[in-house]
Amino acid sequence: QVQLVESGGGLVQPGGSLRLSCAASESIFGQYDMTWYRQAPGKQREFVAVIKSRYTTAYADSVKGRFTISRNNAKRTVYLQMNSLKPEDTAVYYCKAKLKSLEYWGQGTQVTVSS
């Protein structure tokens, strides 16, 4: 069982930045594909960004050029650097770890973009 703990959320003004972290308990963290999702009130959870075990990345069109996903396997942590934040980025952000058929989710961290 992999435990994931997200942190770094908060309230930020439009145009501001936040960096989310997701720390994993699993020693073989480096083998997992790590994905960030988000869920806004009244909406379905949506894909934000993924970083594979081999460090390839992909982003949702809505965040391309503004968000950057990265990982530090030695620290068992994946990051989401969010710049130029917009009110529509407001959501609970979740990280997911996936290895073959196994999937694990964190509890989420709230990001609110508002003036």
PDB file of C-alpha atoms in Angstrom, residues 22-78:
ATOM      1  CA  CYS A  22       3.215  14.847  -3.206  1.00  0.00           C
ATOM      2  CA  ALA A  23       5.340  12.655  -0.965  1.00  0.00           C
ATOM      3  CA  ALA A  24       5.151   8.878  -1.264  1.00  0.00           C
ATOM      4  CA  SER A  25       5.833   6.187   1.292  1.00  0.00           C
ATOM      5  CA  GLU A  26       6.948   3.594  -1.228  1.00  0.00           C
ATOM      6  CA  SER A  27      10.647   2.832  -1.569  1.00  0.00           C
ATOM      7  CA  ILE A  28      10.224   1.877  -5.238  1.00  0.00           C
ATOM      8  CA  PHE A  29       8.677   5.275  -5.957  1.00  0.00           C
ATOM      9  CA  GLY A  30      10.876   5.647  -9.016  1.00  0.00           C
ATOM     10  CA  GLN A  31       8.981   2.898 -10.814  1.00  0.00           C
ATOM     11  CA  TYR A  32       5.622   4.643 -10.539  1.00  0.00           C
ATOM     12  CA  ASP A  33       4.045   6.960 -13.060  1.00  0.00           C
ATOM     13  CA  MET A  34       2.879   9.999 -11.130  1.00  0.00           C
ATOM     14  CA  THR A  35      -0.091  12.094 -12.162  1.00  0.00           C
ATOM     15  CA  TRP A  36      -1.735  15.251 -10.879  1.00  0.00           C
ATOM     16  CA  TYR A  37      -5.507  15.629 -11.183  1.00  0.00           C
ATOM     17  CA  ARG A  38      -7.841  18.316  -9.979  1.00  0.00           C
ATOM     18  CA  GLN A  39     -11.509  18.600  -9.150  1.00  0.00           C
ATOM     19  CA  ALA A  40     -13.380  21.871  -9.013  1.00  0.00           C
ATOM     20  CA  PRO A  41     -16.702  22.180  -7.151  1.00  0.00           C
ATOM     21  CA  GLY A  42     -19.513  20.605  -9.144  1.00  0.00           C
ATOM     22  CA  LYS A  43     -17.136  19.268 -11.808  1.00  0.00           C
ATOM     23  CA  GLN A  44     -15.549  15.953 -12.601  1.00  0.00           C
ATOM     24  CA  ARG A  45     -11.990  15.212 -11.668  1.00  0.00           C
ATOM     25  CA  GLU A  46      -9.702  16.089 -14.566  1.00  0.00           C
ATOM     26  CA  PHE A  47      -6.173  15.294 -15.653  1.00  0.00           C
ATOM     27  CA  VAL A  48      -3.585  18.014 -15.118  1.00  0.00           C
ATOM     28  CA  ALA A  49      -0.131  16.549 -15.730  1.00  0.00           C
ATOM     29  CA  VAL A  50       1.793  13.287 -15.671  1.00  0.00           C
ATOM     30  CA  ILE A  51       5.424  12.340 -15.300  1.00  0.00           C
ATOM     31  CA  LYS A  52       6.313   8.793 -16.186  1.00  0.00           C
ATOM     32  CA  SER A  53       8.940   6.672 -14.472  1.00  0.00           C
ATOM     33  CA  ARG A  54      11.268   7.521 -17.334  1.00  0.00           C
ATOM     34  CA  TYR A  55      10.608  11.231 -16.848  1.00  0.00           C
ATOM     35  CA  THR A  56       8.463  11.822 -19.934  1.00  0.00           C
ATOM     36  CA  THR A  57       5.758  14.383 -19.241  1.00  0.00           C
ATOM     37  CA  ALA A  58       2.390  15.433 -20.592  1.00  0.00           C
ATOM     38  CA  TYR A  59       0.003  18.249 -19.712  1.00  0.00           C
ATOM     39  CA  ALA A  60      -3.601  19.212 -20.119  1.00  0.00           C
ATOM     40  CA  ASP A  61      -4.020  21.953 -22.708  1.00  0.00           C
ATOM     41  CA  SER A  62      -5.460  24.257 -20.066  1.00  0.00           C
ATOM     42  CA  VAL A  63      -2.201  24.299 -18.081  1.00  0.00           C
ATOM     43  CA  LYS A  64       0.451  23.970 -20.791  1.00  0.00           C
ATOM     44  CA  GLY A  65       3.082  26.652 -20.516  1.00  0.00           C
ATOM     45  CA  ARG A  66       2.005  27.561 -16.977  1.00  0.00           C
ATOM     46  CA  PHE A  67       2.448  24.355 -14.952  1.00  0.00           C
ATOM     47  CA  THR A  68       5.520  22.146 -14.682  1.00  0.00           C
ATOM     48  CA  ILE A  69       5.591  18.644 -13.247  1.00  0.00           C
ATOM     49  CA  SER A  70       8.815  17.183 -11.890  1.00  0.00           C
ATOM     50  CA  ARG A  71       9.973  14.421  -9.602  1.00  0.00           C
ATOM     51  CA  ASN A  72      12.772  13.690  -7.174  1.00  0.00           C
ATOM     52  CA  ASN A  73      13.028   9.946  -6.741  1.00  0.00           C
ATOM     53  CA  ALA A  74      15.551  10.225  -3.922  1.00  0.00           C
ATOM     54  CA  LYS A  75      12.966  12.211  -1.948  1.00  0.00           C
ATOM     55  CA  ARG A  76      10.052  10.079  -3.231  1.00  0.00           C
ATOM     56  CA  THR A  77       8.290  13.283  -4.176  1.00  0.00           C
ATOM     57  CA  VAL A  78       6.538  14.673  -7.223  1.00  0.00           C
TER      58      VAL A  78
END
